[in-house]
CSV table of C-alpha atoms in Angstrom, one decimal:
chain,number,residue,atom,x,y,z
A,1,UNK,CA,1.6,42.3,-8.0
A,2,UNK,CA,-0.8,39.5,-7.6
A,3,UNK,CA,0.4,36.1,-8.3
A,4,UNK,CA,-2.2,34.2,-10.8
A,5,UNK,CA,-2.1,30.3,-11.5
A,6,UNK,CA,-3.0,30.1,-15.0
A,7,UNK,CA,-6.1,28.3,-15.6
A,8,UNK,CA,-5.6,24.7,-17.0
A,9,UNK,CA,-9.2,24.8,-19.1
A,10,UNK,CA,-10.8,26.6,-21.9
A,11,UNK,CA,-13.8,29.3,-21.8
A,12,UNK,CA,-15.3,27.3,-24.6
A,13,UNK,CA,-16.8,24.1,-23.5
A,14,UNK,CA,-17.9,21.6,-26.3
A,15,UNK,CA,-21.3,20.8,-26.2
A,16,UNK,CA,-21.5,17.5,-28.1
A,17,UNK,CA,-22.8,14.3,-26.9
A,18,UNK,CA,-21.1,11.2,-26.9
A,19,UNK,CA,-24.7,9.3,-27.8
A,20,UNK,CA,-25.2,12.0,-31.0
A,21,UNK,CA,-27.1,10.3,-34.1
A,22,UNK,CA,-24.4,9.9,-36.5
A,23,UNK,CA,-20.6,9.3,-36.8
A,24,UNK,CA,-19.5,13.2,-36.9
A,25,UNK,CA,-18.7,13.4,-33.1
A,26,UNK,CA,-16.5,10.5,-33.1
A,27,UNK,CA,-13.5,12.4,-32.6
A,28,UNK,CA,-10.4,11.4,-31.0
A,29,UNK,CA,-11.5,12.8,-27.0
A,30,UNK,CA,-14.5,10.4,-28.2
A,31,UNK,CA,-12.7,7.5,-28.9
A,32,UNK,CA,-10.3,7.4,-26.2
A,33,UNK,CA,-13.7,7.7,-23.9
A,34,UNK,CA,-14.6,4.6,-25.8
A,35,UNK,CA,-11.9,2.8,-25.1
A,36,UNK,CA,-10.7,4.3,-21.7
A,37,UNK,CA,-14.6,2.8,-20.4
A,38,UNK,CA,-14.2,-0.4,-21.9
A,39,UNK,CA,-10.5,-0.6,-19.9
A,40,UNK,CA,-11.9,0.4,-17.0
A,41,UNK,CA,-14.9,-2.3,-17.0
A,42,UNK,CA,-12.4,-5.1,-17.9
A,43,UNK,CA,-10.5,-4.4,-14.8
A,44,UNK,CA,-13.5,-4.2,-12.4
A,45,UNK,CA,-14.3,-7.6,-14.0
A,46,UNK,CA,-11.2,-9.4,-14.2
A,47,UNK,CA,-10.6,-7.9,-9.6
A,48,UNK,CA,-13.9,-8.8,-9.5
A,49,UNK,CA,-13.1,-12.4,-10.4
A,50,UNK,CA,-10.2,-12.6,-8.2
A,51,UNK,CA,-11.6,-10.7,-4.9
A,52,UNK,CA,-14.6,-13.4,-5.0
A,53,UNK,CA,-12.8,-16.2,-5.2
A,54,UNK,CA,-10.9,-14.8,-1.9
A,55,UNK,CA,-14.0,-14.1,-0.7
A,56,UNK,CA,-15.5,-17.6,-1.3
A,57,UNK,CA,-12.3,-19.2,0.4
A,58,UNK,CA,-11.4,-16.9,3.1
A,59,UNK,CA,-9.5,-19.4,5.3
A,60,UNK,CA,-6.7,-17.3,6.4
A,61,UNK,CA,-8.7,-13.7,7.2
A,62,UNK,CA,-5.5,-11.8,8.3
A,63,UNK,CA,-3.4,-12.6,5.1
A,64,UNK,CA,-6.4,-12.3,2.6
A,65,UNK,CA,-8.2,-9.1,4.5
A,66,UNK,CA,-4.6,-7.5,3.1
A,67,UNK,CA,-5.1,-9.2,0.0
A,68,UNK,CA,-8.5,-8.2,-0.9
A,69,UNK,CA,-7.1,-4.4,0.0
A,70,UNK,CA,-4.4,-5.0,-2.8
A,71,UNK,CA,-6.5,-6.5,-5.2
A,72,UNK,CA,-8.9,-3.5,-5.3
A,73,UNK,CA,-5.6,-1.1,-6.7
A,74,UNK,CA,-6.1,-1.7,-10.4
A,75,UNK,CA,-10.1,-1.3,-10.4
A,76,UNK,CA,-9.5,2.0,-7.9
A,77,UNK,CA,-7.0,3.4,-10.3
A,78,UNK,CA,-9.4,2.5,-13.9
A,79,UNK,CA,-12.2,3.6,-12.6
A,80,UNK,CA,-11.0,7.3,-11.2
A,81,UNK,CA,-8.6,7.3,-14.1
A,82,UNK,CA,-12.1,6.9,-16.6
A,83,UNK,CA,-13.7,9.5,-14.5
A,84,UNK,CA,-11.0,12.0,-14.7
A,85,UNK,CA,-10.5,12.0,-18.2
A,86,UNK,CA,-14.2,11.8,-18.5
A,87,UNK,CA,-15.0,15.0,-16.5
A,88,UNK,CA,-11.6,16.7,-17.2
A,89,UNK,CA,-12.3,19.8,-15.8
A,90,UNK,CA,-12.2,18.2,-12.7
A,91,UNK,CA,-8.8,16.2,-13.3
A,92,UNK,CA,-7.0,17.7,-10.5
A,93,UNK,CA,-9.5,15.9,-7.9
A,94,UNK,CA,-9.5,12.6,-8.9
A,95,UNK,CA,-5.9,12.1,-9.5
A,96,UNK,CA,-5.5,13.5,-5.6
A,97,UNK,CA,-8.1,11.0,-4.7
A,98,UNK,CA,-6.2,8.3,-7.0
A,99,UNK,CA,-3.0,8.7,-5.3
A,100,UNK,CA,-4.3,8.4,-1.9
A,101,UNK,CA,-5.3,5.0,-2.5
A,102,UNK,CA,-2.0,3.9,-3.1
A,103,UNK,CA,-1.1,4.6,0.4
A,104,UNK,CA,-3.3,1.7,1.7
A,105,UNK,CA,-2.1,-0.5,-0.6
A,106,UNK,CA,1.2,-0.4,0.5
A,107,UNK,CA,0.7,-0.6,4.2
A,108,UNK,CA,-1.7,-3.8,3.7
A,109,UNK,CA,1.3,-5.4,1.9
A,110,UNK,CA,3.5,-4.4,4.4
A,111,UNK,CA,1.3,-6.1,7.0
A,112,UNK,CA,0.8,-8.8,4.0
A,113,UNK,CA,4.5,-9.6,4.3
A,114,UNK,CA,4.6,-9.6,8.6
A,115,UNK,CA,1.5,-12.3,8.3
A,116,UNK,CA,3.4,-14.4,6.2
A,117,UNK,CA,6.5,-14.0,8.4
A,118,UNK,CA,4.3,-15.0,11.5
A,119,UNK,CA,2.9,-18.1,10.0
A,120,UNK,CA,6.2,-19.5,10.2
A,121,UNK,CA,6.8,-19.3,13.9
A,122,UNK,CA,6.6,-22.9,14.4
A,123,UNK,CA,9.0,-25.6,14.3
A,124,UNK,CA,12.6,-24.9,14.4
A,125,UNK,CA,13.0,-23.3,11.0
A,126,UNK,CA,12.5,-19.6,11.4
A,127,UNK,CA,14.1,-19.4,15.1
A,128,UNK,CA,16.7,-21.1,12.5
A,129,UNK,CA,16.6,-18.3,10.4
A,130,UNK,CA,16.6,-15.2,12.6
A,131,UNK,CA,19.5,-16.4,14.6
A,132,UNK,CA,21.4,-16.2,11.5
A,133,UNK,CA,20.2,-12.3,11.0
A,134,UNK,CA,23.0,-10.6,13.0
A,135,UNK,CA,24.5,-7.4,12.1
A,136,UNK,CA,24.4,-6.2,8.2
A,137,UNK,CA,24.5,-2.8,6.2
A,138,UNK,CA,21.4,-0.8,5.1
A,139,UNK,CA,20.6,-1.2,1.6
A,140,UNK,CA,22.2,1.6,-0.8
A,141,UNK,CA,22.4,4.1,-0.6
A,142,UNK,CA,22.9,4.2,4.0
A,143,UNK,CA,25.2,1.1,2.8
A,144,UNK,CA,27.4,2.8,5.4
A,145,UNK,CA,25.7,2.0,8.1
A,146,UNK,CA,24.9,-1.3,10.0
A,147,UNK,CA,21.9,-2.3,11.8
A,148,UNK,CA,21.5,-5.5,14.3
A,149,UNK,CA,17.8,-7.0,13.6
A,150,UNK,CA,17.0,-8.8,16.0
A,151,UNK,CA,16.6,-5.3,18.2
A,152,UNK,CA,12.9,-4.3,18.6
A,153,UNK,CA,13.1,-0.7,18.0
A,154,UNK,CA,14.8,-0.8,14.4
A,155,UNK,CA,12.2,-3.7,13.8
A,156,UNK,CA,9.7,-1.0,14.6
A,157,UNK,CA,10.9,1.4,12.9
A,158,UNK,CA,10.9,0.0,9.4
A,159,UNK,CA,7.4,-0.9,10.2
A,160,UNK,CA,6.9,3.0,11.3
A,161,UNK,CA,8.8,4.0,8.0
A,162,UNK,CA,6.2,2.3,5.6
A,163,UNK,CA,2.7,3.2,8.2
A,164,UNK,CA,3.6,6.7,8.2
A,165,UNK,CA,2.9,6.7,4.5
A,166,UNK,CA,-1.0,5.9,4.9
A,167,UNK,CA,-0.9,9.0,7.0
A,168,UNK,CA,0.7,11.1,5.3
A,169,UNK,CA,-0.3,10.6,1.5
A,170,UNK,CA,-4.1,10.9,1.9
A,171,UNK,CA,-3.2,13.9,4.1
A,172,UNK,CA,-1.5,15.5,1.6
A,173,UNK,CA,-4.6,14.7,-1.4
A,174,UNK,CA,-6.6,16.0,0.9
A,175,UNK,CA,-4.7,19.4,1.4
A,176,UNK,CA,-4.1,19.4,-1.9
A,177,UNK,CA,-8.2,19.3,-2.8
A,178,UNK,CA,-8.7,22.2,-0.5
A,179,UNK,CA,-6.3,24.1,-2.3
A,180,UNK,CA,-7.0,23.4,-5.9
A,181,UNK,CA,-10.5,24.7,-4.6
A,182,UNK,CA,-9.4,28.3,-3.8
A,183,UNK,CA,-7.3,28.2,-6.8
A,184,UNK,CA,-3.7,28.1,-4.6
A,185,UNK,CA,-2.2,24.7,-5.8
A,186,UNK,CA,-1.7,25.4,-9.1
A,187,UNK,CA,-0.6,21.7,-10.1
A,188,UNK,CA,-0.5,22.6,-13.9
A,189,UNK,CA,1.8,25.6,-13.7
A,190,UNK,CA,5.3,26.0,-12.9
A,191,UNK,CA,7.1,25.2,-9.7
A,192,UNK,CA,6.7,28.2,-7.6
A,193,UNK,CA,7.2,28.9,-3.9
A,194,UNK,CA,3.8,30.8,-4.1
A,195,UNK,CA,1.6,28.0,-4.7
A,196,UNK,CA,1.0,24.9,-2.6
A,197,UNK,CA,1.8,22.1,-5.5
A,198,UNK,CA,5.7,22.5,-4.6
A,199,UNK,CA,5.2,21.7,-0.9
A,200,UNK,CA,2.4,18.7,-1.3
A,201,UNK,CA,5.3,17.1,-4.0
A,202,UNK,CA,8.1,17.6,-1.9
A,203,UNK,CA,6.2,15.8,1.1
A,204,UNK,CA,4.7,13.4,-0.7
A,205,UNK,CA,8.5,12.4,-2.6
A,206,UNK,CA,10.1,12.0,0.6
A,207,UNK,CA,7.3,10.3,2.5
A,208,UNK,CA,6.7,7.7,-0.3
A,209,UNK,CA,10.1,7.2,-0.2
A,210,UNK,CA,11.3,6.3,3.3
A,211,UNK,CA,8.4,3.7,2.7
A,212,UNK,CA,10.0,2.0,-0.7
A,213,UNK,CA,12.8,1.9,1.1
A,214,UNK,CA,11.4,0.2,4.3
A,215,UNK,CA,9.4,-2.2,2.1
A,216,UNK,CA,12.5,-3.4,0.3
A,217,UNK,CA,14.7,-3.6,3.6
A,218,UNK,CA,12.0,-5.6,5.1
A,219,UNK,CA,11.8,-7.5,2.3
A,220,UNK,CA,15.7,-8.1,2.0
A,221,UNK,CA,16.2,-9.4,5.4
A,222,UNK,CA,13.2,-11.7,5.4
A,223,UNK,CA,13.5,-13.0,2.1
A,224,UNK,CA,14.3,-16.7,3.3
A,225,UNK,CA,10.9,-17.0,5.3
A,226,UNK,CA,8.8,-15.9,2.4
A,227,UNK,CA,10.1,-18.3,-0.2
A,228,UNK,CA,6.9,-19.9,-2.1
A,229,UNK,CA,4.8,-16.9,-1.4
A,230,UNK,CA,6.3,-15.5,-5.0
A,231,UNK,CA,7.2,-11.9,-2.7
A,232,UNK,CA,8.4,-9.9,-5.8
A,233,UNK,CA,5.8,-11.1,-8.0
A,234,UNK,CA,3.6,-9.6,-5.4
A,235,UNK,CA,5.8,-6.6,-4.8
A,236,UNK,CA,6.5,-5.4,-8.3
A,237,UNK,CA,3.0,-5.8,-9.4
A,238,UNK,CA,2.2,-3.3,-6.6
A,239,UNK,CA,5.9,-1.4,-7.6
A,240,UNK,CA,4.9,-1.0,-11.0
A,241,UNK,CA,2.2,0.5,-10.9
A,242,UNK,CA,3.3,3.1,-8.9
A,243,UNK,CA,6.4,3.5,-11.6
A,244,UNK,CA,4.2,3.6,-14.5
A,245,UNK,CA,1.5,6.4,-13.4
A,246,UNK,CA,4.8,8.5,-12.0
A,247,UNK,CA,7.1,8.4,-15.1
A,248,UNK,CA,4.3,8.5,-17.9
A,249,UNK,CA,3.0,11.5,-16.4
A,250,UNK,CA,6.2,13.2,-15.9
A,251,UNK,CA,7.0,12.0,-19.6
A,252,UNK,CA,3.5,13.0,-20.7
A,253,UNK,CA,3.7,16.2,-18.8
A,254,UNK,CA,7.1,17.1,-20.5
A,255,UNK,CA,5.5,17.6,-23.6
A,256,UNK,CA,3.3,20.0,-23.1
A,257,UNK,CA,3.7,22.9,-25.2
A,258,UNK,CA,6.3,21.5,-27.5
A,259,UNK,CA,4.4,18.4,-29.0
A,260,UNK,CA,0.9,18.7,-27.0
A,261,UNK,CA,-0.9,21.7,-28.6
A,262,UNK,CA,-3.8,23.3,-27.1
A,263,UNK,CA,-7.1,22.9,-29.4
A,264,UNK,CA,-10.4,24.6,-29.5
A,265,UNK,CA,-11.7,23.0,-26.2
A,266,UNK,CA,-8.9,21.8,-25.0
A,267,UNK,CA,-5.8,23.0,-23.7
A,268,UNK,CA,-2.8,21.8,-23.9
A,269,UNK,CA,-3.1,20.4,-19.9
A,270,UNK,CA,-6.2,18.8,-21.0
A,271,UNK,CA,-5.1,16.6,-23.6
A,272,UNK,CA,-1.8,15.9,-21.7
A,273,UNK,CA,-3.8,14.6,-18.2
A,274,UNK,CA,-6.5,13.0,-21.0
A,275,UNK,CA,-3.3,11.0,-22.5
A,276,UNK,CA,-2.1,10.3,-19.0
A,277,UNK,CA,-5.5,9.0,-17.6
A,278,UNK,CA,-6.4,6.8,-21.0
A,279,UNK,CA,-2.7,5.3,-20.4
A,280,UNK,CA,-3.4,4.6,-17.0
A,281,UNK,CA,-7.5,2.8,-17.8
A,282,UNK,CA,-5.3,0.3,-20.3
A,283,UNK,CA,-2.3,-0.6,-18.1
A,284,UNK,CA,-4.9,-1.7,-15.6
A,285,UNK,CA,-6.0,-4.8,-17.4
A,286,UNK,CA,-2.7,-6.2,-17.2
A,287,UNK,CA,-2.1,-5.1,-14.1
A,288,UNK,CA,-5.6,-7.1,-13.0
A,289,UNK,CA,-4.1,-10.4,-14.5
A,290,UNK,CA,-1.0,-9.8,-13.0
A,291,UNK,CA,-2.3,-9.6,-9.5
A,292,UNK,CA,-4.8,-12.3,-9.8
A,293,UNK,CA,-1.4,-14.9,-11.2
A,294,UNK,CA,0.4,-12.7,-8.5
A,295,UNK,CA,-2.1,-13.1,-5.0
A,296,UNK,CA,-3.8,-16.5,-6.3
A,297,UNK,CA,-6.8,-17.8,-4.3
A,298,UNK,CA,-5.3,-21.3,-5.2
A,299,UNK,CA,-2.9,-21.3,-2.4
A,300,UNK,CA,-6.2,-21.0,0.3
A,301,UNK,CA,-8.5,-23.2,-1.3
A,302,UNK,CA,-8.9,-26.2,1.7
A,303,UNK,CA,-10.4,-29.4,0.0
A,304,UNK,CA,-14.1,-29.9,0.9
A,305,UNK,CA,-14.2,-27.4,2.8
A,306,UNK,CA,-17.5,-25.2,2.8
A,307,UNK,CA,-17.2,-22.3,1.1
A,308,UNK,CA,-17.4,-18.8,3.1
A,309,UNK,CA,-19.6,-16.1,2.8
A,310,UNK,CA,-18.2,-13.1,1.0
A,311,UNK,CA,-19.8,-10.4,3.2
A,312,UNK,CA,-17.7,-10.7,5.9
A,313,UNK,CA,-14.3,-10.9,4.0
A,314,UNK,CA,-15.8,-7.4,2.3
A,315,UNK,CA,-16.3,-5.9,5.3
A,316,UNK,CA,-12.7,-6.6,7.0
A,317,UNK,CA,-11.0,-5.5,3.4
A,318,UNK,CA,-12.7,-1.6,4.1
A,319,UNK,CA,-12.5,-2.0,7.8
A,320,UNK,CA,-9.2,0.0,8.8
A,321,UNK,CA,-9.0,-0.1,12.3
A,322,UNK,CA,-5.9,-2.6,11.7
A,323,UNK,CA,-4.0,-0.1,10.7
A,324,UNK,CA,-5.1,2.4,13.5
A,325,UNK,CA,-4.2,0.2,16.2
A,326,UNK,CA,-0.7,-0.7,14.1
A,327,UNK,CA,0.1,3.0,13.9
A,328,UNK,CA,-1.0,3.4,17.7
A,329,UNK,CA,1.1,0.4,18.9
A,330,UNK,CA,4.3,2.0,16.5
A,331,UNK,CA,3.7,5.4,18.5
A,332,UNK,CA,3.1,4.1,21.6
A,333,UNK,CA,6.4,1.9,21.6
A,334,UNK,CA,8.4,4.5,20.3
A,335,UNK,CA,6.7,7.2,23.2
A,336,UNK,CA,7.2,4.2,26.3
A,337,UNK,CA,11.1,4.0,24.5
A,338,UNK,CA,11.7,8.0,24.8
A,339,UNK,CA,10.0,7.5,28.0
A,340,UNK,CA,12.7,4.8,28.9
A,341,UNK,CA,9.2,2.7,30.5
A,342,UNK,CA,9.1,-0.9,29.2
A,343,UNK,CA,5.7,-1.1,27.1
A,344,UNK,CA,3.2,-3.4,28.2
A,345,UNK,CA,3.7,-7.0,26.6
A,346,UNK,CA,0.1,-8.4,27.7
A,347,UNK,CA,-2.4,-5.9,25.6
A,348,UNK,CA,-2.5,-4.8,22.0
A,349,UNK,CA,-3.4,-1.2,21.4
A,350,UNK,CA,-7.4,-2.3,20.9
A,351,UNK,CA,-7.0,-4.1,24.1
A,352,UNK,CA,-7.0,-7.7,23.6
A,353,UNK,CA,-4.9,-9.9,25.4
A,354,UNK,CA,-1.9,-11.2,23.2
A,355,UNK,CA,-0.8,-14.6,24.1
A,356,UNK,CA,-0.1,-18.3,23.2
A,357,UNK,CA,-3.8,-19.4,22.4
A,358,UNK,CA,-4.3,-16.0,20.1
A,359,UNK,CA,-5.1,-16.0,16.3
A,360,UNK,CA,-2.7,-13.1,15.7
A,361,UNK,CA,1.1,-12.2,16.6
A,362,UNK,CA,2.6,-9.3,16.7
A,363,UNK,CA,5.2,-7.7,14.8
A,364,UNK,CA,7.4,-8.5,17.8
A,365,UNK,CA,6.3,-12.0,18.3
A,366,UNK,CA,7.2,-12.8,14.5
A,367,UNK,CA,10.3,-12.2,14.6
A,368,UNK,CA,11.2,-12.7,18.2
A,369,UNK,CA,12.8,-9.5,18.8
A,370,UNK,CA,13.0,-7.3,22.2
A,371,UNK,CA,9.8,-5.8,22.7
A,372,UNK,CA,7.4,-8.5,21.2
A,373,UNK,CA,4.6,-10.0,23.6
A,374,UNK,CA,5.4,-13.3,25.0
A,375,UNK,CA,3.1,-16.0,24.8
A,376,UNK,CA,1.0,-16.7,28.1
A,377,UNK,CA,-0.9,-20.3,29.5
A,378,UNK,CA,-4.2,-19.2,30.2
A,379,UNK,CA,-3.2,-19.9,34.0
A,380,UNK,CA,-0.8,-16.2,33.5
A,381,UNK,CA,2.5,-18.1,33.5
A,382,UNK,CA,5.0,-18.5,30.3
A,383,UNK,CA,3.8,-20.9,27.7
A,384,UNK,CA,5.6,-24.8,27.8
A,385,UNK,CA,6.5,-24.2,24.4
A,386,UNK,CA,8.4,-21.4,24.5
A,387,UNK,CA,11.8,-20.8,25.4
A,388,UNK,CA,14.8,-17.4,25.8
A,389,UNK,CA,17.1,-17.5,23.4
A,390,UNK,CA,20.2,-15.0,23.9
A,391,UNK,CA,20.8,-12.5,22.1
A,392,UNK,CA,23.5,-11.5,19.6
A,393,UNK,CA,24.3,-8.5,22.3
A,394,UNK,CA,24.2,-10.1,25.7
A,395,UNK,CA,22.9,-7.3,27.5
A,396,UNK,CA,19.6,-7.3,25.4
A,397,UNK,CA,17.3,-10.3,26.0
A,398,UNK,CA,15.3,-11.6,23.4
A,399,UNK,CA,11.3,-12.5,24.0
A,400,UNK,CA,10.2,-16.5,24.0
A,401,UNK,CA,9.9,-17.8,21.0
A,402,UNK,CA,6.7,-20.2,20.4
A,403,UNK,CA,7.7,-23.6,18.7
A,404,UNK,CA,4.2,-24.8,17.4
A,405,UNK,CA,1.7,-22.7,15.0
A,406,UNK,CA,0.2,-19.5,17.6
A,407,UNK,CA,-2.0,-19.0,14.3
A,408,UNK,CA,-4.4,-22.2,14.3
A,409,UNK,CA,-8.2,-21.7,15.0
């Protein structure tokens, strides 16, 4: 017997316009097109407002180029979210395309959080700080289990845990496109093991949660350093989103049948991912202001200073190759530690030369763990103004750490 999906539209298509003469086609589907567009236009206006003003003061490029990549989440989601109730035929495609997006902004606030963590590896505050980081348990629910942070390869792995999300999610929306194509994902039907929805959810729930849950153990142990950067104002705004579009939908979806009835045009899946997608186009706005109060331009404006041009900051917020070489230097430490070979300390994965006089640290170098590359003079010795610190376990040295700002231009 062959195993149908059944079909999530109607034979009938209405073929009213939304710009008719008159008020008879202002129907509810009309309405909620009205207002789902003006939504999705006050959120492009109100990011637009905020990623300019970045733009115009981009004085710190590796903590706003993650910034920017943030900001464009509520304008990504109201604009695909208009389209997809819009052309809701098609709904299955944009909410795959919606969700990928999500991935990114996770990993650039990831990456946010390690920049901010960096800029305070001068002075003696944050060696300070990470000296007091010895062994702790794992958040619930591995509260079992202890972990020392000051070794390189858990410091890597939390990194790894949160990366392998921008892998993984936009692989998954993009096997999930192919499917719905030849009609084998089935998204609207029920679980089954003979349709590929059950498989992309079950990957996709597991994979976005080892990353929550590296986001708030990274968060949890370096709390201290990012005091005055308002961290869960930033995180939740991110957080919530994500919460929203997952519960309203499942609540949405839950209603199908029961209270969601199937009309002339549309069925019952239509209205349901219409409701879901309208929902989604409103929240936005707030979500816009909360991000702009959230990831303030304020805190990088530099008194009479000339202002920057925006093309470049544009440019670096699309241009991904930050992550590639993140994810390559992750995999590459992790291969040289199976390997048991030392990794190299003097190159990053695009090649350039890590070392007292860069713009950038590593994820080693901020928090001075094993592993990290250690400042050089240009003459190839150790930096002056860097010294070994021991370690918690005295069989595992720690790298230099640099006392004066490695981040100045």
């Amino acid at each position: 017997m062959e195993r149908t999906c059944p079909s999530e539209n109607q034979q009938e298509v209405d073929q009213s316009s939304f710009w008719d003469s008159g008020n008879q086609n202002w129907d509810a589907h009309k309405i909620g097109w009205a207002i789902a567009g003006g939504c999705a236009a006050l959120t492009v206006i109100i990011s637009l407002i905020s990623v300019l003003q970045h733009c115009r003061h981009y004085n710190k490029p590796n903590e706003q180029r993650q910034i920017l990549r943030i900001l464009y989440m509520p304008p990504v989601y109201a604009v695909i979210s208009f389209f997809s109730y819009r052309f809701f035929r098609s709904y299955t495609y944009y909410s795959l395309a919606e969700s990928a997006y999500e991935a990114i902004t996770l990993s650039a606030f990831l990456l946010l959080l390690i920049e901010y963590v960096a800029a305070t590896a001068s002075g003696h505050n944050a060696l300070m700080a990470m000296e007091r980081k010895d062994k702790r348990p794992l958040p619930m629910p591995f509260c079992c289990w202890r972990f020392r942070p000051t070794k390189a390869y858990f410091m890597y792995t939390v990194k790894w845990a949160v990366l392998q999300y921008v892998i993984i999610r936009p692989a998954c929306s993009i096997a999930g496109i192919i499917c719905e194509a030849y009609n084998v994902l089935c998204p609207s039907g029920p679980y089954s093991i003979y349709f590929a929805n059950v498989y992309l959810e079950v990957i996709d729930f597991i994979s976005i949660s080892v990353a929550l849950y590296g986001l708030l153990l990274f968060y949890a142990l370096t709390k201290d350093e990012l005091q005055g950067r308002r961290p869960l104002a930033k995180f939740l705004s991110i957080k919530l989103i994500v919460m929203f579009t997952f519960y309203q939908s499942f609540v949405i979806d839950s209603l199908e049948g029961s209270v969601i009835k199937a009309t002339q045009y549309w069925t019952s899946t239509n209205i349901a991912d219409g409701l879901n997608a309208l929902a989604i186009c409103i929240e936005m706005v707030f979500f816009s202001m909360l991000m702009m109060w959230a990831y303030t331009w304020n805190e990088y404006k530099i008194e009479d200073a000339p202002k920057t041009s925006i093309w470049r900051p544009l440019w670096d917020s699309i241009n991904y190759t930050d992550f590639l070489f993140e994810i390559i230097g992750s995999l590459k430490f992790f291969w040289d530690k199976a390997r048991k070979k030392p990794s190299d300390p003097s190159r990053r994965p695009d090649g350039e030369v890590v070392n007292h006089y860069s713009k950038r640290l590593n994820f080693g170098q901020a928090f001075g763990v094993e592993g990290g590359n250690r400042p050089k003079s240009p003459s190839g010795g150790e930096s002056a103004a860097v010294r070994r610190r021991p370690s918690y376990d005295e069989e595992i040295p720690l790298a230099p750490y640099p006392y004066n700002d490695a981040r100045s231009e």
